[in-house]
């Protein structure tokens, strides 16, 4: 039965996350960006309220929630500071890769230690199609152009056929980073390192990619929401030609279109997350949701800056950060083109009419 | 309660029935009208079969103490999914179908028992195809409904109506027309009332069925009222309004189900175009072309998004939560997406599109109206902006 109410439990989770983000992340967003790190006290409070390990099974100390919960939480975190959100989540979108391909054993041996350490140790997801890694036997070498981290305990590479994990032999070279600097930014060189794990399972890889896309898309939704809200409030304050700039129809309609793009993308992301949790086919839905969120980014990121005019271009206001960071997130997990390719191939492979029906497998 | 995007089994079953009926009855009738370039005549066998199936009946349960149970108002979400499915097969036929149609909600909410009995009574059990219609639009007043000029003047016990209406669906074949008129044109919506004008009333005339670009299956008709006299009991709700019904107008200000229906229609038409485009591209072996695949992917995605935005508006209405912004968003978005989908179909067809005999070409004409009726896309954005940024009127 179609229902957009997330229910009491998730509503509470969203409220908790929103308060945490408003108190701990938003006030420090420029500091975290400059320091390329999140304050340890903030990290402790994040873990304490149970936001780390959201999807981890209870046996491993997690909360065992699904993709819908993840999407709702990520939007709140992304609306405050997506870089900090990545810095705070020990596995981020790498967790579904370990879970889908490595199962409980990988979660217990590879993921769990990152949570229990309570340290800054993280696993970082990389797209094997977007890096230059060569695997020979049980060893790997090559180069990864960008990861949103200054260091990582694990590199988790996701490809079309499977996934691999590297835990040693990585050399991080610091980059300026286009955005997400609170999480760090570097390139990674690997010279002949052993593989910590390697799995070949195309079906599991597809499912892991769908979950990773929902993860990144929901962070993006948060950034876009923040941009919409900030620029709308500004447009109601700022006067030009004798009235608030929001009351000039050119801007009123732009603000309207931004909100429509955000709302539409969010419904697709939630639909994909619900499908994942319900165990339904979700590859196309997740790819489409990610693609639509990136298209919304193309509108909202720059428009948020545009509404503030010259002020938007200056670092005194957060909209330039929203634009940079939404762009950086949008290039992850293969970005727009790979998402469209996956969604398009799935559609065209189906015979007969296109099944658009909500909730149909 | 938790987030859920599934369709309940009852609605699924209704959708399957709609699909079957759409394929067998609705699409052929719509194509026939389009090729003839004229509305299906009232005595067309399609309408007789429609009535014989027991369709077109009023939701009014009948006079108090009657045997029939009140038909429950269907859930808006379910209604929207069905509106999408029927529009997939032919949106023009949906409007041409016999029944009370648009005025039913107003009559149920505001009409006296005597008015319901007289005007809805014949629709309890249709003895033949019967229609009714609601006449708001005028040559000089479309989306700006406050600007209507048709006037109602008190004359003894009755009322004298004068004015001109246009683009009114099914007007010339309706048993009665519910005419919106102003008692004082300087006072906007507040001074507007609705009058039942039975067919054949002296002064009601000048019926002219318009020639349209698309949606040819139903008649869009202009007519005039020249010193058209109706008795006092034809004023909807009576002269002294029952204050217990005042809630209706308040509700109308916070919920809207009309705009999401048009939005759902646009999604349905767009889906039909996309299915045809996909079938054509498959036949022509063009699905390996990434350019073609990308365009089909984008349209499928936008249509799914527009559908979800529609359902959100319906879901809010079902929970009796304000949905004005969401209703307008659904219409602004879906009408645009529907047009894009039919345009994509035309572009994939290439020169074949210009032949004028492909279903996509018809859909491309039909869907345009979805961005116009119930408030244009521009008006929807004004409504949204009034809420988002308090855009002044």
XYZ file of C-alpha atoms in Angstrom:
754
model
C 0.000 0.000 0.000
C 1.544 3.248 -1.160
C 2.666 5.175 1.913
C 5.233 7.943 2.178
C 5.206 8.040 5.959
C 8.540 6.647 7.179
C 6.970 5.615 10.481
C 7.749 6.462 14.072
C 11.121 4.734 14.396
C 12.665 6.282 11.308
C 11.127 9.675 12.032
C 12.893 9.659 15.372
C 16.137 8.639 13.709
C 15.803 11.530 11.245
C 15.111 14.019 14.028
C 18.104 12.808 16.013
C 20.349 13.054 12.975
C 19.032 16.497 12.113
C 19.740 17.817 15.604
C 23.194 16.289 15.582
C 23.945 17.804 12.172
C 22.636 21.232 13.125
C 24.590 21.342 16.385
C 27.815 19.568 15.471
C 28.320 19.813 11.717
C 26.783 22.986 10.272
C 28.523 25.459 12.606
C 31.913 23.872 11.853
C 31.644 23.294 8.136
C 34.365 25.725 7.122
C 36.664 24.601 9.967
C 36.267 20.948 9.016
C 36.940 21.834 5.386
C 40.133 23.704 6.300
C 41.319 21.080 8.799
C 40.444 18.204 6.425
C 39.114 16.444 9.488
C 36.229 16.278 11.901
C 36.664 17.159 15.553
C 37.180 13.973 17.677
C 34.391 15.043 20.043
C 31.983 15.149 17.099
C 33.126 11.680 16.057
C 32.491 10.364 19.555
C 29.010 11.828 19.651
C 28.232 10.417 16.178
C 29.145 6.925 17.382
C 27.340 7.397 20.666
C 23.969 8.153 19.095
C 24.340 5.047 16.934
C 24.828 6.675 13.557
C 27.982 4.674 12.858
C 27.121 1.088 11.975
C 23.579 1.811 10.873
C 23.439 -1.158 8.485
C 25.839 -3.409 10.388
C 24.189 -6.562 11.836
C 23.362 -6.401 15.522
C 25.726 -9.297 16.189
C 28.559 -7.019 15.100
C 27.374 -4.114 17.219
C 25.342 -2.350 14.517
C 21.696 -1.344 14.278
C 20.834 -3.563 11.248
C 18.767 -0.917 9.465
C 18.324 -0.899 5.710
C 18.682 1.359 2.723
C 15.633 3.494 3.524
C 17.103 4.374 6.924
C 20.450 5.052 5.279
C 18.859 7.329 2.691
C 17.000 9.343 5.338
C 20.061 9.693 7.568
C 22.359 10.601 4.700
C 20.090 13.371 3.505
C 20.281 14.971 6.938
C 24.060 14.610 7.119
C 24.550 15.776 3.536
C 22.421 18.848 4.208
C 24.950 19.849 6.864
C 28.333 18.689 5.564
C 28.756 15.744 3.178
C 32.545 15.711 3.652
C 32.098 15.343 7.392
C 29.441 12.691 6.792
C 31.999 10.618 4.865
C 34.694 11.229 7.454
C 32.364 10.043 10.210
C 31.051 6.887 8.566
C 33.771 4.212 8.849
C 32.663 2.325 5.716
C 30.286 4.553 3.839
C 29.314 3.112 0.450
C 32.065 0.461 0.828
C 29.919 -1.408 3.360
C 27.389 -2.793 0.848
C 30.297 -4.093 -1.244
C 31.750 -6.047 1.676
C 28.308 -7.266 2.696
C 26.991 -8.259 -0.749
C 30.214 -9.897 -1.992
C 31.981 -11.011 1.163
C 28.976 -11.751 3.342
C 29.064 -12.045 7.112
C 32.637 -13.212 7.173
C 33.883 -10.077 5.420
C 31.784 -7.910 7.696
C 33.211 -9.610 10.761
C 36.842 -9.647 9.670
C 37.135 -6.497 7.537
C 34.324 -4.102 8.495
C 33.808 -4.734 12.179
C 37.315 -3.720 13.324
C 36.849 -0.268 11.786
C 33.811 0.338 13.955
C 35.212 -1.069 17.161
C 38.439 0.904 17.027
C 36.537 4.139 17.435
C 39.351 5.714 15.501
C 39.479 7.559 12.244
C 40.150 4.341 10.320
C 37.963 4.120 7.241
C 37.323 1.939 4.252
C 37.000 3.852 0.994
C 35.029 2.739 -2.039
C 36.688 3.018 -5.427
C 35.268 2.291 -8.852
C 37.534 -0.216 -10.621
C 36.347 1.150 -13.986
C 37.574 4.604 -12.985
C 41.017 3.569 -11.722
C 44.109 2.010 -13.129
C 44.622 -1.096 -10.987
C 46.152 -4.296 -12.356
C 45.575 -7.569 -10.579
C 48.013 -10.437 -11.041
C 47.300 -13.564 -9.075
C 46.730 -12.441 -5.508
C 48.626 -9.173 -5.898
C 47.619 -5.729 -7.115
C 49.407 -2.624 -8.391
C 48.406 0.658 -9.977
C 46.904 4.065 -9.336
C 43.620 5.529 -8.119
C 43.173 9.171 -9.213
C 41.022 10.321 -6.304
C 39.600 9.148 -3.009
C 37.756 11.373 -0.504
C 40.256 10.511 2.266
C 43.768 11.415 3.363
C 44.358 7.824 4.453
C 42.336 4.638 4.660
C 42.613 1.269 6.323
C 40.951 -0.429 3.368
C 40.444 0.338 -0.292
C 37.364 -1.498 -1.517
C 37.286 -1.728 -5.302
C 33.985 -2.469 -7.038
C 33.948 -3.646 -10.637
C 31.415 -5.206 -12.992
C 32.470 -8.749 -12.229
C 33.229 -8.512 -8.557
C 35.221 -6.685 -5.933
C 38.579 -6.612 -4.230
C 40.026 -5.257 -0.994
C 43.491 -3.786 -0.412
C 44.703 -3.196 3.129
C 48.436 -2.579 2.730
C 50.986 -1.157 0.332
C 48.932 2.003 -0.336
C 50.656 5.367 -0.708
C 48.369 8.367 -0.294
C 49.355 11.609 -1.975
C 47.437 14.585 -0.719
C 45.323 16.580 -3.194
C 43.606 19.933 -2.841
C 40.261 18.307 -3.606
C 37.359 19.938 -5.442
C 35.096 19.375 -2.453
C 34.399 17.007 0.448
C 37.686 18.135 2.015
C 36.458 17.422 5.536
C 36.898 13.773 4.544
C 40.329 14.401 3.034
C 41.396 14.154 -0.600
C 44.206 12.174 -2.143
C 45.331 9.934 -4.931
C 46.540 6.429 -4.139
C 49.465 4.521 -5.607
C 49.835 0.820 -4.978
C 53.071 -0.909 -5.807
C 52.680 -4.642 -5.758
C 50.495 -5.185 -2.698
C 48.755 -8.374 -1.584
C 44.959 -8.528 -1.931
C 43.165 -8.748 1.404
C 40.170 -10.247 -0.392
C 38.854 -10.810 -3.888
C 35.408 -12.006 -4.981
C 33.971 -12.725 -8.393
C 30.183 -12.480 -8.388
C 28.626 -10.214 -11.025
C 25.115 -10.400 -9.519
C 26.305 -9.417 -6.052
C 28.381 -6.636 -7.623
C 25.279 -5.238 -9.298
C 23.407 -5.220 -6.016
C 26.330 -3.636 -4.164
C 26.497 -0.920 -6.804
C 22.782 -0.230 -6.427
C 23.185 0.215 -2.669
C 26.266 2.395 -3.094
C 24.341 4.573 -5.542
C 21.516 5.045 -3.049
C 24.103 5.942 -0.421
C 25.736 8.663 -2.536
C 22.461 9.887 -4.044
C 20.956 10.480 -0.616
C 23.997 12.464 0.535
C 23.555 14.500 -2.637
C 19.882 15.080 -1.851
C 20.971 16.656 1.413
C 23.415 19.018 -0.270
C 20.801 20.004 -2.836
C 18.217 20.595 -0.117
C 20.643 22.839 1.738
C 21.315 24.802 -1.430
C 17.596 25.192 -2.159
C 16.799 26.276 1.383
C 19.679 28.698 1.748
C 19.158 30.398 -1.593
C 15.387 30.611 -1.104
C 15.796 32.297 2.295
C 18.311 34.704 0.777
C 15.978 35.532 -2.114
C 13.287 36.527 0.365
C 15.655 38.856 2.244
C 17.609 40.434 -0.573
C 15.895 43.402 -2.212
C 16.366 44.557 -5.800
C 14.250 46.941 -7.860
C 12.088 47.630 -4.840
C 11.092 44.123 -3.772
C 12.561 40.830 -2.577
C 14.353 39.225 -5.517
C 12.189 36.114 -4.981
C 9.218 38.181 -6.107
C 10.628 38.669 -9.583
C 9.021 35.894 -11.580
C 12.288 34.823 -13.244
C 13.679 33.903 -9.824
C 10.369 32.698 -8.380
C 10.101 30.166 -11.216
C 13.754 29.147 -10.885
C 13.213 28.485 -7.163
C 10.073 26.509 -8.034
C 11.915 24.388 -10.585
C 14.752 23.718 -8.129
C 12.281 22.478 -5.530
C 10.506 20.285 -8.088
C 13.803 18.738 -9.202
C 14.748 18.000 -5.600
C 11.369 16.515 -4.656
C 11.239 14.330 -7.754
C 14.758 12.978 -7.296
C 14.070 12.240 -3.633
C 11.010 10.130 -4.467
C 13.069 8.077 -6.928
C 15.828 7.566 -4.347
C 13.317 6.484 -1.699
C 11.625 4.145 -4.162
C 14.987 2.528 -4.971
C 15.874 2.250 -1.272
C 12.493 0.685 -0.524
C 13.011 -1.841 -3.328
C 16.409 -2.775 -1.916
C 14.955 -3.295 1.548
C 12.006 -5.257 0.141
C 14.353 -7.574 -1.757
C 12.919 -6.515 -5.131
C 14.876 -5.967 -8.326
C 16.450 -2.565 -7.786
C 19.322 -2.192 -10.229
C 17.493 -0.009 -12.717
C 15.635 1.923 -10.014
C 18.841 2.737 -8.121
C 20.715 3.688 -11.289
C 17.833 5.909 -12.418
C 17.537 7.491 -8.967
C 21.249 8.286 -8.980
C 21.059 9.668 -12.524
C 18.085 11.859 -11.673
C 19.758 13.178 -8.535
C 22.830 14.077 -10.582
C 20.643 15.856 -13.115
C 19.034 17.777 -10.260
C 22.588 18.640 -9.165
C 23.291 20.170 -12.541
C 20.397 22.552 -11.978
C 20.462 23.207 -8.244
C 24.205 23.461 -7.543
C 24.861 26.366 -9.922
C 21.398 27.931 -9.441
C 21.956 28.177 -5.681
C 25.061 30.261 -6.386
C 23.291 32.245 -9.096
C 20.491 33.371 -6.787
C 23.050 34.955 -4.449
C 24.742 36.717 -7.366
C 28.227 38.002 -6.489
C 27.792 36.925 -2.891
C 27.198 33.374 -4.050
C 30.629 33.302 -5.638
C 32.323 34.232 -2.361
C 33.290 31.745 0.325
C 31.436 33.862 2.920
C 28.302 31.964 1.988
C 27.956 28.166 1.825
C 26.309 27.936 -1.606
C 29.646 27.780 -3.447
C 30.591 24.864 -1.201
C 27.266 23.159 -1.950
C 27.975 23.543 -5.659
C 31.505 22.112 -5.445
C 30.591 19.270 -3.150
C 27.485 18.211 -5.015
C 29.648 18.062 -8.134
C 32.276 15.940 -6.391
C 29.672 13.501 -5.053
C 28.051 13.297 -8.476
C 31.208 11.867 -9.995
C 31.361 8.901 -7.608
C 30.333 5.279 -8.344
C 30.648 5.927 -12.079
C 28.653 9.160 -12.072
C 25.889 10.029 -14.492
C 26.963 8.164 -17.609
C 27.452 4.785 -15.955
C 24.133 5.164 -14.132
C 22.316 5.967 -17.362
C 24.064 3.117 -19.115
C 22.964 0.629 -16.463
C 19.401 1.917 -16.318
C 19.138 2.114 -20.115
C 20.483 -1.385 -20.714
C 18.070 -2.833 -18.224
C 15.124 -1.054 -19.860
C 16.060 -2.026 -23.377
C 16.673 -5.646 -22.399
C 13.093 -5.980 -21.188
C 10.626 -7.202 -23.744
C 7.272 -5.592 -24.393
C 5.987 -2.577 -22.533
C 8.118 -0.677 -20.072
C 7.177 -1.612 -16.533
C 6.930 1.703 -14.808
C 4.537 0.469 -12.214
C 5.358 1.365 -8.693
C 6.299 -1.567 -6.559
C 6.169 -4.156 -9.316
C 9.160 -6.456 -9.384
C 3.378 2.399 9.010
C 6.524 2.764 7.058
C 7.669 3.914 3.679
C 5.998 1.697 1.090
C 5.895 2.028 -2.688
C 3.819 -1.055 -3.420
C 0.378 -1.149 -4.977
C -2.306 -2.951 -3.000
C -3.801 -6.110 -4.570
C -7.233 -4.524 -5.117
C -5.782 -1.662 -7.121
C -3.589 -4.066 -9.059
C -6.651 -6.027 -10.051
C -8.476 -2.873 -11.125
C -5.443 -1.844 -13.160
C -5.399 -5.184 -14.923
C -9.079 -4.820 -15.755
C -8.473 -1.271 -16.993
C -5.639 -2.543 -19.193
C -7.839 -5.185 -20.752
C -10.715 -2.772 -21.287
C -8.324 -0.158 -22.603
C -6.911 -2.492 -25.213
C -10.293 -3.866 -26.284
C -12.586 -0.831 -26.090
C -10.922 2.461 -25.270
C -8.047 2.692 -27.722
C -10.050 1.588 -30.791
C -12.775 4.133 -29.966
C -10.224 6.922 -29.518
C -8.486 6.105 -32.796
C -11.810 6.010 -34.611
C -12.705 9.505 -33.396
C -9.264 10.840 -34.219
C -9.426 9.510 -37.775
C -12.948 10.826 -38.223
C -11.830 14.197 -36.840
C -15.021 14.423 -34.792
C -16.314 13.349 -31.369
C -17.955 9.958 -31.147
C -21.711 10.595 -31.635
C -23.906 10.081 -28.538
C -25.528 7.023 -30.138
C -22.185 5.318 -30.832
C -22.266 1.646 -29.726
C -19.174 2.278 -27.574
C -21.320 4.388 -25.206
C -24.141 1.820 -25.148
C -21.651 -0.883 -24.162
C -20.183 1.443 -21.516
C -23.575 1.954 -19.914
C -24.449 -1.742 -20.242
C -21.386 -2.588 -18.176
C -22.893 -0.536 -15.369
C -20.370 2.265 -15.697
C -21.075 5.992 -15.518
C -23.241 5.772 -12.414
C -23.261 8.509 -9.812
C -21.596 8.055 -6.454
C -24.737 9.508 -4.865
C -26.441 6.640 -2.994
C -29.965 7.765 -3.892
C -32.799 9.322 -1.864
C -32.519 8.919 1.875
C -33.756 5.514 2.919
C -32.876 4.128 -0.499
C -31.584 0.614 -0.896
C -28.249 1.397 -2.427
C -25.234 1.737 -0.218
C -23.230 4.891 -0.649
C -20.331 4.275 -3.007
C -17.216 4.981 -1.032
C -15.064 7.730 -2.403
C -12.184 5.828 -3.947
C -8.745 6.481 -2.518
C -7.078 9.237 -4.497
C -3.926 7.178 -4.994
C -5.982 4.413 -6.584
C -7.940 6.901 -8.672
C -4.711 8.457 -9.962
C -3.257 5.105 -10.987
C -6.468 4.309 -12.870
C -6.521 7.785 -14.456
C -3.017 7.100 -15.696
C -3.913 3.669 -17.062
C -7.026 4.838 -18.932
C -5.157 7.812 -20.393
C -2.533 5.332 -21.597
C -5.231 3.839 -23.832
C -7.040 7.070 -24.741
C -7.386 10.222 -22.734
C -10.064 11.710 -25.013
C -12.393 8.764 -24.437
C -12.043 9.172 -20.677
C -13.665 12.592 -20.981
C -16.229 11.400 -23.549
C -17.490 8.650 -21.246
C -21.096 9.113 -20.067
C -21.753 10.075 -16.459
C -22.131 13.150 -14.293
C -18.414 13.881 -14.683
C -16.892 17.068 -13.371
C -19.851 18.636 -11.513
C -20.510 15.553 -9.388
C -18.192 16.591 -6.552
C -19.727 20.063 -6.318
C -23.278 18.761 -6.399
C -22.558 16.135 -3.757
C -20.899 18.679 -1.497
C -23.165 21.683 -1.961
C -26.453 20.481 -3.473
C -29.709 20.157 -1.586
C -31.324 16.715 -1.304
C -33.958 17.809 -3.821
C -31.263 18.919 -6.282
C -29.404 15.639 -5.897
C -32.582 13.682 -6.487
C -33.541 15.688 -9.542
C -30.141 16.061 -11.207
C -28.196 13.013 -10.005
C -31.232 10.690 -9.807
C -31.172 9.777 -13.530
C -27.525 8.742 -13.105
C -28.255 6.184 -10.374
C -28.981 3.551 -13.007
C -28.422 4.825 -16.537
C -31.245 3.865 -18.899
C -29.170 5.234 -21.801
C -25.919 7.146 -22.177
C -26.374 10.405 -20.271
C -23.975 13.256 -19.663
C -23.733 16.346 -17.494
C -21.050 19.017 -17.494
C -19.598 21.928 -15.608
C -19.144 25.238 -17.430
C -16.559 27.593 -16.003
C -14.202 28.626 -18.829
C -15.062 31.637 -20.980
C -13.349 33.196 -23.979
C -11.879 35.820 -21.652
C -11.317 33.701 -18.531
C -9.277 30.507 -18.484
C -6.886 29.878 -15.629
C -8.017 33.162 -14.056
C -11.417 31.876 -13.024
C -12.107 35.001 -10.972
C -12.441 36.910 -14.237
C -15.580 35.193 -15.536
C -18.254 37.511 -16.891
C -21.319 35.284 -17.214
C -23.826 36.922 -14.919
C -26.704 35.782 -12.760
C -29.387 38.372 -11.998
C -32.229 37.834 -9.552
C -35.630 38.059 -11.251
C -38.517 37.472 -8.899
C -38.264 33.892 -7.701
C -35.805 32.908 -10.446
C -32.554 33.934 -12.042
C -31.618 35.342 -15.453
C -28.300 34.160 -16.854
C -26.332 35.929 -19.573
C -22.919 35.158 -20.990
C -20.794 32.880 -23.137
C -18.865 29.739 -22.228
C -16.256 27.891 -24.229
C -14.246 24.631 -24.331
C -16.912 22.877 -22.241
C -16.646 19.088 -22.464
C -19.818 17.252 -23.578
C -21.973 20.409 -23.321
C -24.269 19.856 -26.322
C -25.116 16.290 -25.258
C -25.548 16.992 -21.540
C -28.873 16.583 -19.743
C -27.926 19.656 -17.739
C -25.043 22.072 -17.474
C -23.806 23.444 -14.179
C -23.008 27.035 -15.161
C -20.665 29.129 -13.058
C -21.811 32.759 -13.009
C -21.052 35.870 -11.066
C -23.626 37.800 -9.104
C -21.243 40.774 -8.979
C -18.253 40.892 -11.349
C -16.386 43.343 -9.092
C -16.230 40.811 -6.243
C -14.260 37.956 -7.852
C -14.673 34.366 -6.709
C -16.651 35.326 -3.628
C -19.599 36.446 -5.738
C -19.656 33.367 -7.970
C -22.413 30.770 -7.812
C -23.353 27.770 -9.911
C -26.708 27.206 -11.637
C -28.251 24.051 -13.082
C -29.330 24.811 -16.647
C -31.263 21.880 -18.177
C -30.792 21.228 -21.877
C -33.573 22.913 -23.837
C -33.986 25.833 -21.446
C -34.969 28.857 -23.582
C -31.975 31.176 -23.989
C -29.425 28.329 -23.805
C -28.091 27.822 -27.311
C -25.530 28.630 -29.977
C -23.797 25.299 -29.392
C -20.665 25.047 -31.488
C -18.398 22.019 -31.294
C -14.842 23.305 -31.602
C -12.285 21.844 -33.982
C -9.310 20.707 -31.914
C -5.722 19.667 -32.487
C -6.146 16.489 -30.433
C -8.374 14.726 -27.898
C -10.989 14.602 -30.623
C -13.031 11.842 -29.025
C -15.002 14.226 -26.828
C -16.738 17.423 -27.758
C -15.384 20.728 -26.524
C -18.233 23.086 -27.033
C -18.936 26.777 -26.805
C -22.463 28.049 -26.094
C -24.295 31.182 -25.089
C -26.830 32.141 -22.441
C -29.141 34.905 -23.581
C -31.618 35.982 -20.941
C -31.753 32.359 -19.943
C -34.206 32.016 -17.052
C -33.972 29.279 -14.443
C -36.109 28.967 -11.348
C -34.766 29.598 -7.850
C -34.325 25.912 -7.077
C -31.681 25.705 -9.838
C -29.165 27.682 -7.802
C -26.705 25.080 -6.444
C -27.052 24.909 -2.679
C -29.926 27.397 -2.605
C -29.878 31.105 -2.025
C -29.099 30.905 1.646
C -26.164 28.577 1.809
C -26.180 25.825 4.349
C -23.365 26.874 6.669
C -22.640 23.260 7.586
C -21.270 22.925 4.049
C -18.936 25.878 4.361
C -16.156 23.427 5.138
C -16.157 22.310 1.540
C -14.674 25.525 0.215
C -12.070 25.538 2.929
C -11.186 21.998 1.969
C -10.911 22.970 -1.675
C -8.377 25.563 -0.693
C -6.101 23.002 0.929
C -6.652 19.810 -1.106
C -6.685 19.424 -4.786
C -7.355 16.189 -6.609
C -8.107 17.672 -10.048
C -4.587 18.718 -10.941
C -2.992 15.370 -10.005
C -5.587 13.625 -12.227
C -4.482 15.666 -15.238
C -0.887 14.992 -14.230
C -1.621 11.252 -14.083
C -3.242 11.501 -17.528
C -0.059 13.113 -18.856
C 2.036 10.288 -17.388
C -0.283 7.753 -19.031
C -0.042 9.411 -22.453
C 3.726 9.705 -22.055
C 3.997 6.026 -21.150
C 2.025 5.061 -24.228
C 4.392 7.130 -26.382
C 7.433 5.618 -24.713
C 6.185 2.056 -25.224
C 5.528 2.796 -28.895
C 8.940 4.435 -29.255
C 10.658 1.484 -27.622
C 8.801 -0.977 -29.837
C 9.737 1.052 -32.923
C 13.401 1.303 -31.915
C 13.473 -2.436 -31.265
C 11.949 -3.207 -34.661
C 14.489 -0.974 -36.324
C 17.371 -2.565 -34.400
C 18.343 0.739 -32.888
C 18.557 -0.204 -29.230
C 22.298 -0.761 -29.495
C 22.725 2.911 -30.334
C 23.680 4.552 -27.009
C 22.098 7.800 -28.149
C 18.725 6.105 -28.577
C 19.103 4.093 -25.381
C 20.007 7.174 -23.353
C 16.943 9.022 -24.541
C 14.645 6.124 -23.750
C 16.275 5.756 -20.344
C 15.781 9.439 -19.522
C 12.115 9.357 -20.510
C 11.353 6.222 -18.512
C 13.042 7.782 -15.497
C 11.217 11.111 -15.798
C 7.875 9.357 -16.247
C 8.447 7.270 -13.120
C 9.421 10.415 -11.239
C 6.341 12.294 -12.443
C 4.148 9.364 -11.424
C 5.622 9.360 -7.915
C 5.109 13.115 -7.624
C 1.442 12.598 -8.636
C 0.958 9.812 -6.146
C 2.483 11.950 -3.415
C -0.178 14.604 -4.052
C -2.876 11.915 -3.939
C -1.460 10.326 -0.828
C -1.596 13.689 0.966
C -5.199 14.204 -0.170
C -6.127 10.770 1.189
C -4.641 11.763 4.545
C -6.499 15.084 4.378
C -3.232 16.956 4.530
C -2.705 20.148 2.521
C -1.405 19.284 -0.956
C -1.695 22.501 -2.959
C 2.038 22.747 -3.676
C 2.359 19.026 -4.386
C -0.719 19.024 -6.646
C 0.631 21.922 -8.684
C 4.075 20.342 -8.826
C 2.619 17.106 -10.129
C 0.862 18.908 -12.924
C 3.739 21.219 -13.821
C 6.151 18.285 -13.928
C 4.008 15.584 -15.525
C 2.658 17.752 -18.332
C 6.209 18.661 -19.304
C 7.437 15.087 -19.100
C 4.456 13.801 -21.092
C 5.230 16.266 -23.864
C 8.901 15.291 -23.838
C 8.004 11.619 -24.129
C 5.760 12.114 -27.147
C 8.366 14.404 -28.717
C 11.011 11.732 -28.233
C 8.697 9.303 -29.986
C 8.242 11.710 -32.906
C 11.978 12.214 -33.207
C 12.714 8.499 -33.189
C 10.102 7.939 -35.901
C 11.940 10.412 -38.106
C 10.164 11.195 -41.367
C 7.530 8.578 -40.554
C 6.271 10.943 -37.871
C 5.252 13.446 -40.523
C 2.933 10.931 -42.215
C 0.337 11.635 -39.534
C -0.850 8.036 -39.216
C 1.213 6.775 -36.283
C -0.231 6.488 -32.779
C 2.701 8.549 -31.450
C 1.677 11.417 -33.719
C -1.792 11.377 -32.161
C -0.365 11.203 -28.639
C 1.889 14.147 -29.447
C -1.181 16.249 -30.247
C -3.289 14.883 -27.386
C -0.801 15.472 -24.588
C -0.391 19.198 -25.234
C -3.715 19.905 -23.555
C -2.414 18.428 -20.289
C -0.196 21.489 -19.894
C -3.188 23.783 -20.389
C -6.320 22.420 -18.692
C -6.761 22.849 -14.904
C -4.246 25.713 -15.010
C -1.285 25.961 -17.367
C 2.223 24.974 -16.312
C 2.956 28.656 -15.809
C -0.045 29.086 -13.514
C 1.051 26.015 -11.533
C 4.466 27.608 -11.010
C 2.792 30.790 -9.800
C 0.773 28.768 -7.290
C 3.886 26.928 -6.084
C 5.811 30.204 -5.841
C 3.024 31.772 -3.772
C 3.652 29.077 -1.193
C 7.436 28.820 -1.496
C 8.306 32.505 -1.627
C 4.972 34.245 -1.032
C 4.948 35.514 -4.613
C 2.395 38.337 -4.560
C -0.770 37.866 -6.597
